[in-house]
Amino acid sequence: MTHQHRLATTWVDGAAGSLYDVDNLPYGVFSRDAENARVGVRIGEFVLDLAPVAAADMLSVGHLFEAPELNAFLATGRDTWDSVRGWIQGLLTDEGERDIVEPSLVPLEQVTLALPVAIGDYVDFYSSLDHASNVGKILRPDAEPLLPNWRHLPVGYHGRAGTVVASGTGVRRPCGQSKAAEASVPTYGPSRRLDIEAELGFVVGAPSRLGERVPTAAFADHVFGVVGLNDWSARDIQAWEYVPLGPFLGKSFATSIATWVTPLAALEAARVDLPVQEPTPLGYLQVGGPAGYDIAVEVEVNGEVVSRPPYRSMYWGPAQMLAHMTVNGASVRTGDLFASGTISGPTRAERGSFLELSWGGTEPWTAAGHERSFLLDGDEVVLRLTAPGEFGRIGLGEVRGTVVRART
Ligand code: MN
């Protein structure tokens, strides 16, 4: 689909030139007072309540916006996603629609936002060369940092979909087994190395068929959009349990995502080439054209920015992740979520985890005047993501979580 028109200016108060202008329009699920949760689109500091406006316009898919999750809309596929986006842009830029639409703009401060998608399967990758290299150097200082498979395939694991939570949900410090380096046996107790992973998540809209792979060129036909994602990680639990089958209880206790899903259509201006991949990947992983995204991330702890990981530096792109995830014939379903892995850039100020920022706990960092290696109870972490849009920068919402004391 080509966009020959340039978007007009919105009539919504305060929205033009903001991070949530008509070039953005992320989808979420909101409720107000005792009303049922339903689908809305963010414009400026408002949520556009789609169901009544769609009913008034007799939109054929309008009833899908009465659902308490985005799934039914996501399942309709790219043609419908594009036509609905065009319809909403028309509503919000045409002064002639203002009288009909304005009563359905709900101020953000009056709504509660929910988990936007009923999550199907969840996969987490490990796509940052800088992150994988840093972790290799920290955990295996005497060995080659990258394992032999890393430059040949996007490494990933299947995570726990049922513990994906909406931004704003408190994260209880997990308990589990860990073993100190000098100890001969493990002990049980609250994690002492609670960490974050600043990531970008990809939400599957249109499903694929079992037994058929999704080529890299079909990425945008299946993936609807993106969410900021925090893959909370208990490093001490992880270090003891992860060999030989990979992450398990050190990561399954909570994964936070943004309450707004930003459509790929809003990220056209953010598309960039992937870094040079050497050696050249196998055929099914090759991409034509820009397959990366220029998305900036800020990691804030207790009100202070401590790191700025750059998504554009990621080695493997999401089309490659999806192609790899399905190359064996595994299918994807509406609502499936896959995430990039920790986003880290080459410098210290661009590291997307505290494991790296503190270099395994040996180089503490500070936030709001307090020294930290890993998180303490009561610490609040906020990830903020922005990208270039058609008019200026667009906001991808925030991923907020406060550490709650362990239940012992
Ligand atoms: Mn992760």
Short mmCIF file of C-alpha atoms and ligand atoms in Angstrom, two decimals:
data_model
loop_
_atom_site.label_atom_id
_atom_site.label_comp_id
_atom_site.label_asym_id
_atom_site.label_seq_id
_atom_site.Cartn_x
_atom_site.Cartn_y
_atom_site.Cartn_z
CA MET A 1 0.00 0.00 0.00
CA THR A 2 1.41 3.38 -0.95
CA HIS A 3 0.79 6.62 0.90
CA GLN A 4 0.71 9.38 -1.69
CA HIS A 5 -1.04 11.87 0.55
CA ARG A 6 0.73 13.67 3.30
CA LEU A 7 -1.11 13.51 6.59
CA ALA A 8 -3.12 16.60 7.49
CA THR A 9 -2.95 18.32 10.88
CA THR A 10 -5.12 16.95 13.65
CA TRP A 11 -7.84 19.04 15.30
CA VAL A 12 -7.37 17.26 18.67
CA ASP A 13 -6.27 19.73 21.35
CA GLY A 14 -2.54 19.46 22.09
CA ALA A 15 -1.95 16.42 19.86
CA ALA A 16 -0.29 18.07 16.85
CA GLY A 17 3.48 17.97 17.28
CA SER A 18 3.28 15.73 20.35
CA LEU A 19 4.70 12.20 20.66
CA TYR A 20 1.15 10.94 20.01
CA ASP A 21 0.20 12.78 16.84
CA VAL A 22 -1.77 11.21 13.94
CA ASP A 23 1.44 9.64 12.58
CA ASN A 24 1.51 7.37 15.65
CA LEU A 25 -1.94 6.08 16.82
CA PRO A 26 -1.04 3.12 19.04
CA TYR A 27 -3.81 0.74 20.16
CA GLY A 28 -4.64 -0.20 23.73
CA VAL A 29 -7.39 -1.55 25.96
CA PHE A 30 -8.94 0.87 28.42
CA SER A 31 -11.80 1.13 30.88
CA ARG A 32 -13.44 4.03 32.64
CA ASP A 33 -15.32 3.72 35.94
CA ALA A 34 -17.50 0.60 35.85
CA GLU A 35 -17.64 0.35 32.06
CA ASN A 36 -16.41 -2.72 30.18
CA ALA A 37 -12.81 -2.69 28.99
CA ARG A 38 -12.58 -2.06 25.24
CA VAL A 39 -10.22 -1.07 22.45
CA GLY A 40 -9.02 2.51 22.02
CA VAL A 41 -6.40 4.46 20.14
CA ARG A 42 -4.18 7.05 21.74
CA ILE A 43 -4.16 10.57 20.30
CA GLY A 44 -2.31 13.23 22.31
CA GLU A 45 -3.45 12.97 25.93
CA PHE A 46 -6.72 11.22 24.98
CA VAL A 47 -8.00 7.77 24.17
CA LEU A 48 -10.32 7.60 21.19
CA ASP A 49 -13.13 5.21 22.15
CA LEU A 50 -13.38 3.36 18.83
CA ALA A 51 -16.55 1.29 19.28
CA PRO A 52 -19.17 4.08 19.30
CA VAL A 53 -17.48 5.99 16.47
CA ALA A 54 -17.19 2.82 14.38
CA ALA A 55 -20.86 2.02 15.05
CA ALA A 56 -21.91 5.50 13.93
CA ASP A 57 -19.87 5.05 10.75
CA MET A 58 -21.21 1.48 10.28
CA LEU A 59 -17.67 0.17 10.03
CA SER A 60 -17.86 -3.57 9.28
CA VAL A 61 -15.21 -4.46 11.87
CA GLY A 62 -16.53 -1.99 14.47
CA HIS A 63 -17.77 -4.69 16.88
CA LEU A 64 -14.17 -5.94 17.28
CA PHE A 65 -13.41 -2.80 19.29
CA GLU A 66 -15.91 -3.80 22.00
CA ALA A 67 -13.59 -6.66 23.05
CA PRO A 68 -11.39 -6.45 26.18
CA GLU A 69 -8.29 -7.30 24.11
CA LEU A 70 -6.92 -6.49 20.66
CA ASN A 71 -6.79 -10.08 19.42
CA ALA A 72 -9.91 -10.15 17.22
CA PHE A 73 -8.81 -6.96 15.47
CA LEU A 74 -5.23 -8.24 15.11
CA ALA A 75 -6.52 -11.44 13.47
CA THR A 76 -8.14 -9.51 10.59
CA GLY A 77 -4.84 -8.96 8.79
CA ARG A 78 -2.89 -6.20 7.15
CA ASP A 79 -5.50 -4.86 4.70
CA THR A 80 -7.93 -4.21 7.54
CA TRP A 81 -5.18 -2.80 9.80
CA ASP A 82 -4.28 -0.33 7.05
CA SER A 83 -7.84 0.67 6.19
CA VAL A 84 -8.78 1.20 9.86
CA ARG A 85 -5.67 3.31 10.36
CA GLY A 86 -6.61 5.46 7.36
CA TRP A 87 -10.17 5.81 8.68
CA ILE A 88 -8.93 6.95 12.12
CA GLN A 89 -6.48 9.40 10.57
CA GLY A 90 -9.36 10.84 8.56
CA LEU A 91 -11.57 11.20 11.65
CA LEU A 92 -8.86 13.01 13.59
CA THR A 93 -7.76 15.40 10.84
CA ASP A 94 -11.06 16.32 9.16
CA GLU A 95 -12.70 19.26 10.96
CA GLY A 96 -16.02 18.03 9.56
CA GLU A 97 -15.79 14.93 11.79
CA ARG A 98 -15.02 16.85 14.94
CA ASP A 99 -18.58 17.21 16.29
CA ILE A 100 -19.20 13.47 15.97
CA VAL A 101 -15.81 12.25 17.20
CA GLU A 102 -14.94 14.66 20.00
CA PRO A 103 -17.45 13.20 22.53
CA SER A 104 -15.59 9.87 22.19
CA LEU A 105 -12.22 11.31 23.22
CA VAL A 106 -11.60 10.24 26.80
CA PRO A 107 -8.88 12.05 28.77
CA LEU A 108 -6.06 9.63 29.68
CA GLU A 109 -6.27 10.53 33.35
CA GLN A 110 -9.82 9.12 33.46
CA VAL A 111 -8.93 5.65 32.19
CA THR A 112 -7.30 2.49 33.43
CA LEU A 113 -5.16 0.72 30.84
CA ALA A 114 -5.00 -3.06 30.71
CA LEU A 115 -2.79 -5.71 29.14
CA PRO A 116 -3.64 -4.95 25.49
CA VAL A 117 -3.30 -8.46 24.07
CA ALA A 118 -4.21 -11.93 25.31
CA ILE A 119 -0.71 -13.33 24.86
CA GLY A 120 -0.38 -16.67 23.04
CA ASP A 121 3.13 -18.08 22.94
CA TYR A 122 6.09 -16.01 24.07
CA VAL A 123 9.62 -16.31 22.68
CA ASP A 124 12.61 -14.26 23.76
CA PHE A 125 15.66 -13.82 21.51
CA TYR A 126 19.25 -12.70 22.13
CA SER A 127 19.81 -10.44 19.12
CA SER A 128 22.26 -7.79 20.33
CA LEU A 129 25.90 -8.44 19.46
CA ASP A 130 27.03 -6.05 22.19
CA HIS A 131 24.79 -7.69 24.83
CA ALA A 132 25.80 -11.24 23.88
CA SER A 133 29.49 -10.23 23.84
CA ASN A 134 29.24 -8.46 27.22
CA VAL A 135 27.43 -11.40 28.85
CA GLY A 136 29.99 -13.82 27.41
CA LYS A 137 32.87 -11.77 28.81
CA ILE A 138 31.20 -11.45 32.25
CA LEU A 139 30.13 -15.09 32.64
CA ARG A 140 32.94 -16.86 30.74
CA PRO A 141 35.96 -14.51 31.01
CA ASP A 142 38.47 -17.05 29.72
CA ALA A 143 36.52 -18.14 26.64
CA GLU A 144 35.46 -16.69 23.30
CA PRO A 145 32.53 -14.35 24.23
CA LEU A 146 30.24 -15.46 21.38
CA LEU A 147 29.27 -19.13 21.13
CA PRO A 148 29.79 -20.71 17.67
CA ASN A 149 26.10 -20.58 16.66
CA TRP A 150 25.53 -16.89 17.45
CA ARG A 151 26.36 -15.33 14.07
CA HIS A 152 24.49 -18.08 12.20
CA LEU A 153 21.06 -17.91 13.82
CA PRO A 154 19.02 -15.69 16.14
CA VAL A 155 19.33 -17.59 19.45
CA GLY A 156 16.11 -17.73 21.48
CA TYR A 157 14.05 -19.68 24.01
CA HIS A 158 10.35 -20.22 24.71
CA GLY A 159 9.25 -18.16 27.70
CA ARG A 160 6.14 -18.02 29.87
CA ALA A 161 3.20 -16.22 28.25
CA GLY A 162 0.95 -16.35 31.33
CA THR A 163 3.20 -14.04 33.35
CA VAL A 164 3.39 -11.24 30.78
CA VAL A 165 1.94 -8.24 32.65
CA ALA A 166 0.93 -4.69 31.76
CA SER A 167 3.12 -1.70 32.51
CA GLY A 168 2.39 -0.48 36.03
CA THR A 169 2.04 -3.94 37.56
CA GLY A 170 4.24 -4.39 40.65
CA VAL A 171 6.94 -7.03 40.29
CA ARG A 172 7.44 -9.24 43.33
CA ARG A 173 11.04 -10.21 43.98
CA PRO A 174 11.23 -13.93 43.19
CA CYS A 175 12.48 -16.63 45.53
CA GLY A 176 14.40 -19.62 44.31
CA GLN A 177 17.56 -21.68 44.39
CA SER A 178 20.94 -20.14 43.89
CA LYS A 179 24.48 -21.20 44.63
CA ALA A 180 27.29 -18.85 45.58
CA ALA A 181 30.52 -19.43 43.64
CA GLU A 182 32.40 -20.59 46.75
CA ALA A 183 29.55 -22.74 48.11
CA SER A 184 29.22 -26.46 47.45
CA VAL A 185 25.42 -26.61 47.74
CA PRO A 186 22.58 -24.21 46.79
CA THR A 187 20.37 -22.27 49.18
CA TYR A 188 16.74 -21.09 48.86
CA GLY A 189 15.67 -17.50 49.32
CA PRO A 190 14.80 -14.15 47.68
CA SER A 191 16.88 -13.27 44.63
CA ARG A 192 19.73 -10.87 45.42
CA ARG A 193 20.50 -10.13 41.80
CA LEU A 194 17.22 -8.83 40.42
CA ASP A 195 17.80 -7.26 37.03
CA ILE A 196 16.00 -5.88 33.99
CA GLU A 197 16.38 -6.45 30.26
CA ALA A 198 15.33 -3.50 28.10
CA GLU A 199 13.79 -5.06 24.99
CA LEU A 200 11.42 -4.53 22.10
CA GLY A 201 8.52 -6.99 21.72
CA PHE A 202 6.74 -7.92 18.47
CA VAL A 203 3.02 -8.79 18.48
CA VAL A 204 1.74 -11.31 15.93
CA GLY A 205 -1.54 -10.38 14.26
CA ALA A 206 -2.25 -12.71 11.35
CA PRO A 207 -1.48 -16.38 12.11
CA SER A 208 0.60 -18.74 9.96
CA ARG A 209 -0.21 -22.37 9.08
CA LEU A 210 1.32 -25.34 10.85
CA GLY A 211 4.02 -26.86 8.66
CA GLU A 212 4.64 -23.67 6.67
CA ARG A 213 7.43 -21.25 7.33
CA VAL A 214 7.08 -17.46 7.26
CA PRO A 215 9.63 -15.93 4.87
CA THR A 216 11.38 -12.73 5.93
CA ALA A 217 9.46 -10.86 3.19
CA ALA A 218 6.12 -11.75 4.85
CA PHE A 219 7.07 -10.23 8.22
CA ALA A 220 4.72 -7.22 7.94
CA ASP A 221 1.82 -9.45 6.83
CA HIS A 222 1.96 -11.32 10.14
CA VAL A 223 3.35 -8.91 12.72
CA PHE A 224 0.96 -6.12 13.67
CA GLY A 225 3.17 -3.97 15.84
CA VAL A 226 5.62 -3.50 18.69
CA VAL A 227 5.67 -2.97 22.45
CA GLY A 228 8.39 -1.91 24.84
CA LEU A 229 9.23 -4.89 27.04
CA ASN A 230 11.10 -5.47 30.29
CA ASP A 231 12.29 -9.06 30.72
CA TRP A 232 12.83 -9.03 34.51
CA SER A 233 15.63 -11.46 35.34
CA ALA A 234 16.93 -12.97 38.59
CA ARG A 235 20.60 -13.44 37.74
CA ASP A 236 21.49 -15.61 40.73
CA ILE A 237 18.62 -18.04 40.05
CA GLN A 238 19.43 -17.98 36.33
CA ALA A 239 23.16 -18.66 36.81
CA TRP A 240 22.52 -21.87 38.79
CA GLU A 241 19.64 -23.28 36.72
CA TYR A 242 20.39 -22.38 33.10
CA VAL A 243 22.79 -25.15 32.05
CA PRO A 244 21.98 -27.11 29.90
CA LEU A 245 18.41 -26.15 28.89
CA GLY A 246 18.48 -22.35 29.14
CA PRO A 247 16.47 -19.76 31.10
CA PHE A 248 13.65 -21.05 33.33
CA LEU A 249 12.53 -19.70 36.74
CA GLY A 250 15.03 -16.85 36.69
CA LYS A 251 12.88 -15.17 34.05
CA SER A 252 9.37 -16.66 34.18
CA PHE A 253 8.12 -14.70 37.21
CA ALA A 254 7.25 -11.51 35.24
CA THR A 255 7.67 -9.85 31.85
CA SER A 256 6.27 -6.32 31.60
CA ILE A 257 5.01 -4.80 28.35
CA ALA A 258 3.73 -1.36 27.37
CA THR A 259 -0.03 -0.86 27.41
CA TRP A 260 0.13 0.64 23.90
CA VAL A 261 0.84 -1.47 20.81
CA THR A 262 2.44 0.67 18.11
CA PRO A 263 1.56 -0.54 14.61
CA LEU A 264 4.41 -1.23 12.18
CA ALA A 265 2.67 1.29 9.91
CA ALA A 266 3.69 4.04 12.36
CA LEU A 267 7.33 2.95 12.17
CA GLU A 268 7.91 3.37 8.40
CA ALA A 269 10.12 6.44 8.99
CA ALA A 270 12.12 4.49 11.59
CA ARG A 271 13.19 1.67 9.26
CA VAL A 272 16.97 1.32 8.89
CA ASP A 273 19.36 -1.23 7.46
CA LEU A 274 20.61 -3.95 9.76
CA PRO A 275 24.32 -3.88 10.60
CA VAL A 276 26.50 -5.87 8.18
CA GLN A 277 26.05 -9.56 8.97
CA GLU A 278 29.27 -11.58 8.64
CA PRO A 279 29.19 -14.40 7.67
CA THR A 280 26.25 -13.97 5.30
CA PRO A 281 23.27 -15.75 6.88
CA LEU A 282 21.68 -18.80 5.26
CA GLY A 283 19.12 -18.03 2.55
CA TYR A 284 16.01 -18.22 4.73
CA LEU A 285 17.44 -15.51 7.02
CA GLN A 286 18.34 -13.03 4.29
CA VAL A 287 16.39 -9.79 4.00
CA GLY A 288 15.81 -7.33 1.16
CA GLY A 289 15.79 -3.68 2.19
CA PRO A 290 15.84 -2.05 5.61
CA ALA A 291 14.99 -4.69 8.24
CA GLY A 292 15.98 -2.81 11.39
CA TYR A 293 14.30 -0.03 13.34
CA ASP A 294 15.75 3.19 14.74
CA ILE A 295 14.09 3.12 18.15
CA ALA A 296 15.63 4.93 21.11
CA VAL A 297 15.22 3.52 24.61
CA GLU A 298 15.71 5.23 27.95
CA VAL A 299 16.13 3.22 31.13
CA GLU A 300 15.03 5.24 34.14
CA VAL A 301 15.54 4.12 37.74
CA ASN A 302 13.83 6.08 40.54
CA GLY A 303 13.39 9.06 38.23
CA GLU A 304 16.90 9.18 36.77
CA VAL A 305 17.95 7.99 33.30
CA VAL A 306 20.80 5.49 33.77
CA SER A 307 21.15 4.12 30.23
CA ARG A 308 20.10 4.77 26.62
CA PRO A 309 20.14 1.51 24.65
CA PRO A 310 19.84 2.00 20.86
CA TYR A 311 17.58 -0.56 19.14
CA ARG A 312 19.08 0.33 15.74
CA SER A 313 22.34 -1.39 16.74
CA MET A 314 20.67 -4.84 16.98
CA TYR A 315 22.38 -7.50 14.87
CA TRP A 316 19.37 -9.73 14.06
CA GLY A 317 16.16 -8.09 12.83
CA PRO A 318 12.59 -9.11 13.70
CA ALA A 319 11.83 -10.52 10.22
CA GLN A 320 14.80 -12.85 10.72
CA MET A 321 13.54 -13.82 14.18
CA LEU A 322 10.10 -14.70 12.78
CA ALA A 323 11.60 -16.61 9.84
CA HIS A 324 13.84 -18.57 12.19
CA MET A 325 11.04 -19.25 14.70
CA THR A 326 8.92 -20.86 11.96
CA VAL A 327 11.62 -22.45 9.76
CA ASN A 328 10.88 -25.87 11.28
CA GLY A 329 7.18 -25.54 10.43
CA ALA A 330 6.08 -24.25 13.84
CA SER A 331 3.13 -21.91 13.36
CA VAL A 332 2.42 -18.57 15.00
CA ARG A 333 -0.97 -17.52 16.32
CA THR A 334 -2.71 -14.20 16.84
CA GLY A 335 -1.44 -12.73 20.09
CA ASP A 336 1.93 -14.48 20.04
CA LEU A 337 4.73 -12.29 21.33
CA PHE A 338 8.41 -12.46 20.52
CA ALA A 339 11.04 -10.15 21.91
CA SER A 340 14.41 -8.93 20.70
CA GLY A 341 16.54 -9.81 23.70
CA THR A 342 18.35 -7.18 25.72
CA ILE A 343 19.14 -4.08 23.70
CA SER A 344 22.70 -2.94 24.36
CA GLY A 345 24.93 -0.63 22.38
CA PRO A 346 28.72 -0.52 22.29
CA THR A 347 29.27 1.99 25.12
CA ARG A 348 28.67 1.69 28.87
CA ALA A 349 25.89 4.30 28.75
CA GLU A 350 24.01 2.11 26.24
CA ARG A 351 23.81 -1.13 28.23
CA GLY A 352 20.28 -2.51 28.61
CA SER A 353 20.77 -4.65 31.74
CA PHE A 354 22.27 -4.07 35.18
CA LEU A 355 24.32 -7.26 34.78
CA GLU A 356 26.22 -5.33 32.11
CA LEU A 357 25.95 -1.86 33.65
CA SER A 358 27.56 -3.17 36.87
CA TRP A 359 29.79 -5.62 34.95
CA GLY A 360 28.60 -8.64 36.90
CA GLY A 361 28.26 -6.65 40.13
CA THR A 362 31.86 -5.41 40.16
CA GLU A 363 31.24 -1.82 38.96
CA PRO A 364 28.24 -0.29 40.78
CA TRP A 365 26.30 2.52 39.13
CA THR A 366 24.24 5.27 40.74
CA ALA A 367 20.64 6.42 40.39
CA ALA A 368 19.18 9.38 42.28
CA GLY A 369 22.34 9.51 44.41
CA HIS A 370 22.15 5.86 45.49
CA GLU A 371 24.63 3.17 44.50
CA ARG A 372 23.27 0.04 42.87
CA SER A 373 24.45 -3.10 41.17
CA PHE A 374 21.07 -4.86 41.10
CA LEU A 375 17.58 -3.71 42.14
CA LEU A 376 16.44 -3.09 45.72
CA ASP A 377 12.86 -3.40 47.00
CA GLY A 378 10.89 -0.26 46.15
CA ASP A 379 13.02 0.64 43.13
CA GLU A 380 10.94 1.82 40.19
CA VAL A 381 12.15 1.10 36.64
CA VAL A 382 10.64 2.85 33.61
CA LEU A 383 11.57 2.12 30.01
CA ARG A 384 10.65 4.88 27.54
CA LEU A 385 10.81 4.26 23.80
CA THR A 386 10.62 6.78 20.95
CA ALA A 387 11.21 6.65 17.21
CA PRO A 388 11.17 8.97 14.21
CA GLY A 389 7.65 9.34 12.78
CA GLU A 390 6.21 11.13 9.77
CA PHE A 391 5.93 14.48 11.61
CA GLY A 392 8.57 14.26 14.34
CA ARG A 393 9.23 11.71 17.04
CA ILE A 394 6.56 9.25 18.12
CA GLY A 395 6.19 7.72 21.58
CA LEU A 396 5.87 3.98 22.13
CA GLY A 397 4.47 4.36 25.63
CA GLU A 398 6.35 3.33 28.73
CA VAL A 399 7.06 0.12 30.59
CA ARG A 400 6.85 0.78 34.32
CA GLY A 401 7.38 -1.55 37.23
CA THR A 402 8.22 -1.26 40.93
CA VAL A 403 10.03 -4.02 42.81
CA VAL A 404 7.84 -5.46 45.57
CA ARG A 405 9.42 -7.18 48.57
CA ALA A 406 9.67 -10.99 48.36
CA ARG A 407 7.04 -13.19 49.96
CA THR A 408 9.05 -15.49 52.21
MN MN B 1 15.54 -11.33 27.62
#
